[in-house]
Amino acid sequence: MSARILVVEDDEKQARLVRIYLEREGHAVQVAADGRAALERARAGRPDLLVLDVMLPLVDGLDVCRILRAESDVPILLLTARSTEEDLLLGLDLGADDYLTKPYSPRELTARVRALLRRSRKAATGPEVLRVGDLEVDTARFEVRVAGRPVALTAKEFAVLEALAREPGRVFTRPQIVERVFGFDSDVQERTVDAHVMNLRRKLEEDPARPRYLETVYGRGYRLSDG
């Protein structure tokens, strides 16, 4: 899954490390050290993915993200030392597809790059709507409807629901959901899956205490009912 990747990082040592790991994965990597150069190279080279630091000289990384998202749907992975929820949500609201907080492991970064590339190439094959009863999951538009009613989900809630909707009736363990949603070895705890399922039930179900769609299979995990 080789790709053209633009790494935007003003820390020369960090940029070199990221480049080495991505090139080991077979990717062609360019590096830009400031936001203005990032915009120029992204427009000229049309990369398949951006690894974008938030704190940049000349043009801030969040501004780079906002500008490029208005021009294209290139996948963007943000690197940030800002770990507050407000900062992270701002990056996602501006169009970033994923983020890593510093310090991070290069293995985690390369795994997230793989996941983003898989997702973008799957979307490029054309629209796909998963239908389970009156539940519709539009994987191209990232939209969900229940009996025609639109339901707003976060990116991770959507990913959990999509994983279950691709194989309705199948029971997924919590570790299997973590693997499919996050796509890498991480410190994500199983209770994180429970929290996403709880939020999905609150948004999808008429009575979250008696779920019609997202069923718990005690001692095993969760499934999306196909009945």
PDB file of C-alpha atoms in Angstrom:
ATOM      1  CA  MET A   1       0.000   0.000   0.000  1.00  0.00           C
ATOM      2  CA  SER A   2       2.655   2.523  -1.031  1.00  0.00           C
ATOM      3  CA  ALA A   3       1.580   6.160  -1.112  1.00  0.00           C
ATOM      4  CA  ARG A   4       2.883   9.691  -1.583  1.00  0.00           C
ATOM      5  CA  ILE A   5       2.994  11.245   1.868  1.00  0.00           C
ATOM      6  CA  LEU A   6       3.759  14.827   2.846  1.00  0.00           C
ATOM      7  CA  VAL A   7       5.173  15.190   6.371  1.00  0.00           C
ATOM      8  CA  VAL A   8       4.842  18.714   7.764  1.00  0.00           C
ATOM      9  CA  GLU A   9       7.025  19.077  10.850  1.00  0.00           C
ATOM     10  CA  ASP A  10       9.362  21.924  11.859  1.00  0.00           C
ATOM     11  CA  ASP A  11      11.352  19.760  14.288  1.00  0.00           C
ATOM     12  CA  GLU A  12      14.094  18.431  12.001  1.00  0.00           C
ATOM     13  CA  LYS A  13      14.913  15.422  14.191  1.00  0.00           C
ATOM     14  CA  GLN A  14      11.264  14.412  14.494  1.00  0.00           C
ATOM     15  CA  ALA A  15      10.658  14.899  10.773  1.00  0.00           C
ATOM     16  CA  ARG A  16      13.632  12.695   9.932  1.00  0.00           C
ATOM     17  CA  LEU A  17      12.397   9.943  12.254  1.00  0.00           C
ATOM     18  CA  VAL A  18       8.890  10.001  10.771  1.00  0.00           C
ATOM     19  CA  ARG A  19      10.318   9.944   7.261  1.00  0.00           C
ATOM     20  CA  ILE A  20      12.519   6.918   8.027  1.00  0.00           C
ATOM     21  CA  TYR A  21       9.617   4.890   9.406  1.00  0.00           C
ATOM     22  CA  LEU A  22       7.264   5.784   6.562  1.00  0.00           C
ATOM     23  CA  GLU A  23       9.881   5.013   3.925  1.00  0.00           C
ATOM     24  CA  ARG A  24      10.402   1.609   5.550  1.00  0.00           C
ATOM     25  CA  GLU A  25       6.710   1.031   4.824  1.00  0.00           C
ATOM     26  CA  GLY A  26       7.417   1.689   1.145  1.00  0.00           C
ATOM     27  CA  HIS A  27       5.995   5.205   0.959  1.00  0.00           C
ATOM     28  CA  ALA A  28       7.445   8.112  -1.001  1.00  0.00           C
ATOM     29  CA  VAL A  29       7.900  10.890   1.556  1.00  0.00           C
ATOM     30  CA  GLN A  30       8.363  14.637   1.212  1.00  0.00           C
ATOM     31  CA  VAL A  31       8.984  16.954   4.165  1.00  0.00           C
ATOM     32  CA  ALA A  32       7.929  20.565   4.670  1.00  0.00           C
ATOM     33  CA  ALA A  33       9.108  22.591   7.671  1.00  0.00           C
ATOM     34  CA  ASP A  34       6.462  25.322   7.762  1.00  0.00           C
ATOM     35  CA  GLY A  35       2.805  25.838   6.926  1.00  0.00           C
ATOM     36  CA  ARG A  36       3.389  27.945   3.828  1.00  0.00           C
ATOM     37  CA  ALA A  37       5.657  25.318   2.281  1.00  0.00           C
ATOM     38  CA  ALA A  38       3.111  22.663   3.216  1.00  0.00           C
ATOM     39  CA  LEU A  39       0.377  24.419   1.253  1.00  0.00           C
ATOM     40  CA  GLU A  40       2.636  24.876  -1.759  1.00  0.00           C
ATOM     41  CA  ARG A  41       3.794  21.249  -1.819  1.00  0.00           C
ATOM     42  CA  ALA A  42       0.327  19.837  -1.172  1.00  0.00           C
ATOM     43  CA  ARG A  43      -1.107  21.817  -4.072  1.00  0.00           C
ATOM     44  CA  ALA A  44       1.733  20.998  -6.439  1.00  0.00           C
ATOM     45  CA  GLY A  45       2.325  17.361  -5.524  1.00  0.00           C
ATOM     46  CA  ARG A  46      -1.209  16.209  -4.610  1.00  0.00           C
ATOM     47  CA  PRO A  47      -0.076  13.727  -1.921  1.00  0.00           C
ATOM     48  CA  ASP A  48      -2.158  10.747  -0.889  1.00  0.00           C
ATOM     49  CA  LEU A  49      -1.903  11.703   2.792  1.00  0.00           C
ATOM     50  CA  LEU A  50      -0.605  14.469   5.070  1.00  0.00           C
ATOM     51  CA  VAL A  51       1.088  13.998   8.421  1.00  0.00           C
ATOM     52  CA  LEU A  52       0.636  17.501   9.806  1.00  0.00           C
ATOM     53  CA  ASP A  53       2.074  19.035  12.961  1.00  0.00           C
ATOM     54  CA  VAL A  54      -0.173  21.630  14.601  1.00  0.00           C
ATOM     55  CA  MET A  55       2.521  24.024  15.844  1.00  0.00           C
ATOM     56  CA  LEU A  56       4.177  25.397  12.701  1.00  0.00           C
ATOM     57  CA  PRO A  57       5.905  28.639  11.698  1.00  0.00           C
ATOM     58  CA  LEU A  58       4.426  31.037   9.114  1.00  0.00           C
ATOM     59  CA  VAL A  59       1.053  29.281   8.849  1.00  0.00           C
ATOM     60  CA  ASP A  60      -0.389  27.312  11.775  1.00  0.00           C
ATOM     61  CA  GLY A  61      -1.112  23.626  11.204  1.00  0.00           C
ATOM     62  CA  LEU A  62      -4.806  24.062  11.973  1.00  0.00           C
ATOM     63  CA  ASP A  63      -5.021  26.770   9.303  1.00  0.00           C
ATOM     64  CA  VAL A  64      -3.238  24.468   6.851  1.00  0.00           C
ATOM     65  CA  CYS A  65      -5.799  21.764   7.671  1.00  0.00           C
ATOM     66  CA  ARG A  66      -8.728  24.142   7.192  1.00  0.00           C
ATOM     67  CA  ILE A  67      -7.418  25.508   3.876  1.00  0.00           C
ATOM     68  CA  LEU A  68      -6.579  22.130   2.367  1.00  0.00           C
ATOM     69  CA  ARG A  69      -9.843  20.573   3.487  1.00  0.00           C
ATOM     70  CA  ALA A  70     -11.705  23.264   1.559  1.00  0.00           C
ATOM     71  CA  GLU A  71      -9.706  22.312  -1.538  1.00  0.00           C
ATOM     72  CA  SER A  72      -9.526  18.514  -1.348  1.00  0.00           C
ATOM     73  CA  ASP A  73     -10.409  15.434   0.679  1.00  0.00           C
ATOM     74  CA  VAL A  74      -6.795  14.314   1.202  1.00  0.00           C
ATOM     75  CA  PRO A  75      -6.529  12.344   4.481  1.00  0.00           C
ATOM     76  CA  ILE A  76      -4.898  14.397   7.243  1.00  0.00           C
ATOM     77  CA  LEU A  77      -3.269  12.988  10.379  1.00  0.00           C
ATOM     78  CA  LEU A  78      -2.605  15.723  12.938  1.00  0.00           C
ATOM     79  CA  LEU A  79       0.348  15.624  15.308  1.00  0.00           C
ATOM     80  CA  THR A  80      -0.235  17.748  18.367  1.00  0.00           C
ATOM     81  CA  ALA A  81       1.211  18.486  21.782  1.00  0.00           C
ATOM     82  CA  ARG A  82      -2.163  19.961  22.714  1.00  0.00           C
ATOM     83  CA  SER A  83      -3.981  17.222  24.582  1.00  0.00           C
ATOM     84  CA  THR A  84      -7.134  18.983  25.794  1.00  0.00           C
ATOM     85  CA  GLU A  85     -10.413  17.729  24.388  1.00  0.00           C
ATOM     86  CA  GLU A  86     -11.259  21.185  23.000  1.00  0.00           C
ATOM     87  CA  ASP A  87      -8.034  21.345  20.967  1.00  0.00           C
ATOM     88  CA  LEU A  88      -8.481  17.849  19.588  1.00  0.00           C
ATOM     89  CA  LEU A  89     -12.123  18.407  18.676  1.00  0.00           C
ATOM     90  CA  LEU A  90     -11.167  21.653  16.933  1.00  0.00           C
ATOM     91  CA  GLY A  91      -8.731  19.767  14.720  1.00  0.00           C
ATOM     92  CA  LEU A  92     -11.373  17.199  13.806  1.00  0.00           C
ATOM     93  CA  ASP A  93     -13.967  19.915  13.189  1.00  0.00           C
ATOM     94  CA  LEU A  94     -11.567  21.606  10.769  1.00  0.00           C
ATOM     95  CA  GLY A  95     -11.385  18.419   8.719  1.00  0.00           C
ATOM     96  CA  ALA A  96      -8.583  16.281  10.157  1.00  0.00           C
ATOM     97  CA  ASP A  97      -9.226  12.564   9.844  1.00  0.00           C
ATOM     98  CA  ASP A  98      -7.241  11.470  12.888  1.00  0.00           C
ATOM     99  CA  TYR A  99      -4.714  12.780  15.389  1.00  0.00           C
ATOM    100  CA  LEU A 100      -1.801  11.689  17.553  1.00  0.00           C
ATOM    101  CA  THR A 101      -0.741  13.474  20.713  1.00  0.00           C
ATOM    102  CA  LYS A 102       2.963  13.909  21.391  1.00  0.00           C
ATOM    103  CA  PRO A 103       4.929  11.991  22.441  1.00  0.00           C
ATOM    104  CA  TYR A 104       3.873   9.087  20.218  1.00  0.00           C
ATOM    105  CA  SER A 105       5.519   5.912  19.005  1.00  0.00           C
ATOM    106  CA  PRO A 106       6.571   5.703  15.328  1.00  0.00           C
ATOM    107  CA  ARG A 107       4.901   2.279  15.130  1.00  0.00           C
ATOM    108  CA  GLU A 108       1.589   3.807  16.163  1.00  0.00           C
ATOM    109  CA  LEU A 109       1.987   6.558  13.589  1.00  0.00           C
ATOM    110  CA  THR A 110       2.678   4.131  10.742  1.00  0.00           C
ATOM    111  CA  ALA A 111      -0.279   1.995  11.793  1.00  0.00           C
ATOM    112  CA  ARG A 112      -2.602   4.985  11.768  1.00  0.00           C
ATOM    113  CA  VAL A 113      -1.281   5.967   8.347  1.00  0.00           C
ATOM    114  CA  ARG A 114      -2.098   2.461   7.086  1.00  0.00           C
ATOM    115  CA  ALA A 115      -5.615   2.695   8.484  1.00  0.00           C
ATOM    116  CA  LEU A 116      -6.238   6.109   6.910  1.00  0.00           C
ATOM    117  CA  LEU A 117      -4.955   4.938   3.532  1.00  0.00           C
ATOM    118  CA  ARG A 118      -7.179   1.849   3.646  1.00  0.00           C
ATOM    119  CA  ARG A 119     -10.174   4.001   4.512  1.00  0.00           C
ATOM    120  CA  SER A 120      -9.534   6.571   1.784  1.00  0.00           C
ATOM    121  CA  ARG A 121      -8.987   3.937  -0.901  1.00  0.00           C
ATOM    122  CA  LYS A 122     -12.129   2.118   0.114  1.00  0.00           C
ATOM    123  CA  ALA A 123     -14.098   5.369  -0.158  1.00  0.00           C
ATOM    124  CA  ALA A 124     -12.597   6.032  -3.590  1.00  0.00           C
ATOM    125  CA  THR A 125     -14.165   2.857  -4.986  1.00  0.00           C
ATOM    126  CA  GLY A 126     -17.568   4.522  -4.845  1.00  0.00           C
ATOM    127  CA  PRO A 127     -20.480   5.045  -2.468  1.00  0.00           C
ATOM    128  CA  GLU A 128     -21.607   2.190  -0.284  1.00  0.00           C
ATOM    129  CA  VAL A 129     -24.716   2.170   1.863  1.00  0.00           C
ATOM    130  CA  LEU A 130     -25.034  -0.586   4.444  1.00  0.00           C
ATOM    131  CA  ARG A 131     -28.675  -1.364   5.250  1.00  0.00           C
ATOM    132  CA  VAL A 132     -29.796  -3.380   8.242  1.00  0.00           C
ATOM    133  CA  GLY A 133     -33.544  -3.186   8.625  1.00  0.00           C
ATOM    134  CA  ASP A 134     -34.434   0.504   8.738  1.00  0.00           C
ATOM    135  CA  LEU A 135     -30.887   1.456   9.719  1.00  0.00           C
ATOM    136  CA  GLU A 136     -28.731   2.915   6.916  1.00  0.00           C
ATOM    137  CA  VAL A 137     -24.981   3.544   7.176  1.00  0.00           C
ATOM    138  CA  ASP A 138     -23.645   5.545   4.236  1.00  0.00           C
ATOM    139  CA  THR A 139     -19.894   4.902   4.318  1.00  0.00           C
ATOM    140  CA  ALA A 140     -19.073   7.405   1.553  1.00  0.00           C
ATOM    141  CA  ARG A 141     -20.992  10.339   3.013  1.00  0.00           C
ATOM    142  CA  PHE A 142     -20.404   9.322   6.643  1.00  0.00           C
ATOM    143  CA  GLU A 143     -24.135   9.595   7.277  1.00  0.00           C
ATOM    144  CA  VAL A 144     -26.456   7.434   9.354  1.00  0.00           C
ATOM    145  CA  ARG A 145     -30.241   7.303   9.198  1.00  0.00           C
ATOM    146  CA  VAL A 146     -32.794   5.406  11.268  1.00  0.00           C
ATOM    147  CA  ALA A 147     -36.130   5.042   9.490  1.00  0.00           C
ATOM    148  CA  GLY A 148     -35.108   8.029   7.369  1.00  0.00           C
ATOM    149  CA  ARG A 149     -34.139  10.150  10.373  1.00  0.00           C
ATOM    150  CA  PRO A 150     -30.548  11.480  10.202  1.00  0.00           C
ATOM    151  CA  VAL A 151     -28.381  10.705  13.213  1.00  0.00           C
ATOM    152  CA  ALA A 152     -25.224  12.699  13.971  1.00  0.00           C
ATOM    153  CA  LEU A 153     -22.307  10.534  15.141  1.00  0.00           C
ATOM    154  CA  THR A 154     -18.709  11.195  16.043  1.00  0.00           C
ATOM    155  CA  ALA A 155     -16.010   9.668  13.845  1.00  0.00           C
ATOM    156  CA  LYS A 156     -15.324   6.824  16.269  1.00  0.00           C
ATOM    157  CA  GLU A 157     -19.025   6.128  16.882  1.00  0.00           C
ATOM    158  CA  PHE A 158     -19.486   5.890  13.118  1.00  0.00           C
ATOM    159  CA  ALA A 159     -16.509   3.528  12.833  1.00  0.00           C
ATOM    160  CA  VAL A 160     -17.907   1.228  15.538  1.00  0.00           C
ATOM    161  CA  LEU A 161     -21.324   1.160  13.897  1.00  0.00           C
ATOM    162  CA  GLU A 162     -19.848   0.566  10.432  1.00  0.00           C
ATOM    163  CA  ALA A 163     -17.800  -2.385  11.701  1.00  0.00           C
ATOM    164  CA  LEU A 164     -20.905  -4.007  13.168  1.00  0.00           C
ATOM    165  CA  ALA A 165     -23.104  -3.147  10.176  1.00  0.00           C
ATOM    166  CA  ARG A 166     -20.739  -4.847   7.731  1.00  0.00           C
ATOM    167  CA  GLU A 167     -21.545  -8.185   9.377  1.00  0.00           C
ATOM    168  CA  PRO A 168     -24.976  -7.896  11.004  1.00  0.00           C
ATOM    169  CA  GLY A 169     -25.771 -10.701  13.409  1.00  0.00           C
ATOM    170  CA  ARG A 170     -22.109 -11.479  14.054  1.00  0.00           C
ATOM    171  CA  VAL A 171     -20.908 -11.125  17.625  1.00  0.00           C
ATOM    172  CA  PHE A 172     -17.790  -8.976  17.956  1.00  0.00           C
ATOM    173  CA  THR A 173     -15.669  -9.104  21.071  1.00  0.00           C
ATOM    174  CA  ARG A 174     -14.425  -5.823  22.492  1.00  0.00           C
ATOM    175  CA  PRO A 175     -10.817  -6.504  21.371  1.00  0.00           C
ATOM    176  CA  GLN A 176     -12.079  -7.216  17.842  1.00  0.00           C
ATOM    177  CA  ILE A 177     -13.924  -3.898  17.792  1.00  0.00           C
ATOM    178  CA  VAL A 178     -10.835  -2.074  19.049  1.00  0.00           C
ATOM    179  CA  GLU A 179      -8.757  -3.662  16.283  1.00  0.00           C
ATOM    180  CA  ARG A 180     -11.231  -2.769  13.544  1.00  0.00           C
ATOM    181  CA  VAL A 181     -11.905   0.765  14.702  1.00  0.00           C
ATOM    182  CA  PHE A 182      -8.432   1.860  15.740  1.00  0.00           C
ATOM    183  CA  GLY A 183      -6.467  -0.419  13.424  1.00  0.00           C
ATOM    184  CA  PHE A 184      -3.333  -0.692  15.530  1.00  0.00           C
ATOM    185  CA  ASP A 185      -1.930  -1.962  18.805  1.00  0.00           C
ATOM    186  CA  SER A 186      -2.806   0.721  21.320  1.00  0.00           C
ATOM    187  CA  ASP A 187      -3.621   1.406  24.926  1.00  0.00           C
ATOM    188  CA  VAL A 188      -7.334   1.766  24.153  1.00  0.00           C
ATOM    189  CA  GLN A 189      -9.241   0.050  26.922  1.00  0.00           C
ATOM    190  CA  GLU A 190     -12.258  -2.190  26.418  1.00  0.00           C
ATOM    191  CA  ARG A 191     -14.377   0.231  28.433  1.00  0.00           C
ATOM    192  CA  THR A 192     -13.840   2.726  25.603  1.00  0.00           C
ATOM    193  CA  VAL A 193     -15.847   0.392  23.359  1.00  0.00           C
ATOM    194  CA  ASP A 194     -18.566   0.236  26.019  1.00  0.00           C
ATOM    195  CA  ALA A 195     -18.698   4.043  26.095  1.00  0.00           C
ATOM    196  CA  HIS A 196     -19.064   4.259  22.304  1.00  0.00           C
ATOM    197  CA  VAL A 197     -21.823   1.637  22.340  1.00  0.00           C
ATOM    198  CA  MET A 198     -23.620   3.489  25.137  1.00  0.00           C
ATOM    199  CA  ASN A 199     -23.508   6.717  23.112  1.00  0.00           C
ATOM    200  CA  LEU A 200     -24.689   4.916  19.970  1.00  0.00           C
ATOM    201  CA  ARG A 201     -27.639   3.458  21.834  1.00  0.00           C
ATOM    202  CA  ARG A 202     -28.546   6.887  23.174  1.00  0.00           C
ATOM    203  CA  LYS A 203     -28.593   8.255  19.615  1.00  0.00           C
ATOM    204  CA  LEU A 204     -30.075   5.298  17.718  1.00  0.00           C
ATOM    205  CA  GLU A 205     -32.461   3.557  20.064  1.00  0.00           C
ATOM    206  CA  GLU A 206     -35.945   4.628  21.102  1.00  0.00           C
ATOM    207  CA  ASP A 207     -35.255   3.007  24.469  1.00  0.00           C
ATOM    208  CA  PRO A 208     -31.498   2.676  25.127  1.00  0.00           C
ATOM    209  CA  ALA A 209     -32.198   0.436  28.112  1.00  0.00           C
ATOM    210  CA  ARG A 210     -33.921  -2.071  25.789  1.00  0.00           C
ATOM    211  CA  PRO A 211     -31.855  -1.811  22.594  1.00  0.00           C
ATOM    212  CA  ARG A 212     -33.347  -2.924  19.312  1.00  0.00           C
ATOM    213  CA  TYR A 213     -30.214  -2.513  17.201  1.00  0.00           C
ATOM    214  CA  LEU A 214     -27.077  -2.784  19.326  1.00  0.00           C
ATOM    215  CA  GLU A 215     -27.377  -5.945  21.361  1.00  0.00           C
ATOM    216  CA  THR A 216     -25.132  -7.122  24.163  1.00  0.00           C
ATOM    217  CA  VAL A 217     -24.191 -10.798  24.065  1.00  0.00           C
ATOM    218  CA  TYR A 218     -23.206 -11.357  27.657  1.00  0.00           C
ATOM    219  CA  GLY A 219     -19.765 -12.817  28.176  1.00  0.00           C
ATOM    220  CA  ARG A 220     -18.844 -12.234  24.531  1.00  0.00           C
ATOM    221  CA  GLY A 221     -19.427  -8.732  23.176  1.00  0.00           C
ATOM    222  CA  TYR A 222     -21.801  -6.846  20.884  1.00  0.00           C
ATOM    223  CA  ARG A 223     -23.690  -7.396  17.665  1.00  0.00           C
ATOM    224  CA  LEU A 224     -25.954  -5.421  15.373  1.00  0.00           C
ATOM    225  CA  SER A 225     -29.280  -7.208  15.257  1.00  0.00           C
ATOM    226  CA  ASP A 226     -30.266  -8.463  11.826  1.00  0.00           C
ATOM    227  CA  GLY A 227     -33.747  -9.461  12.973  1.00  0.00           C
TER     228      GLY A 227
END
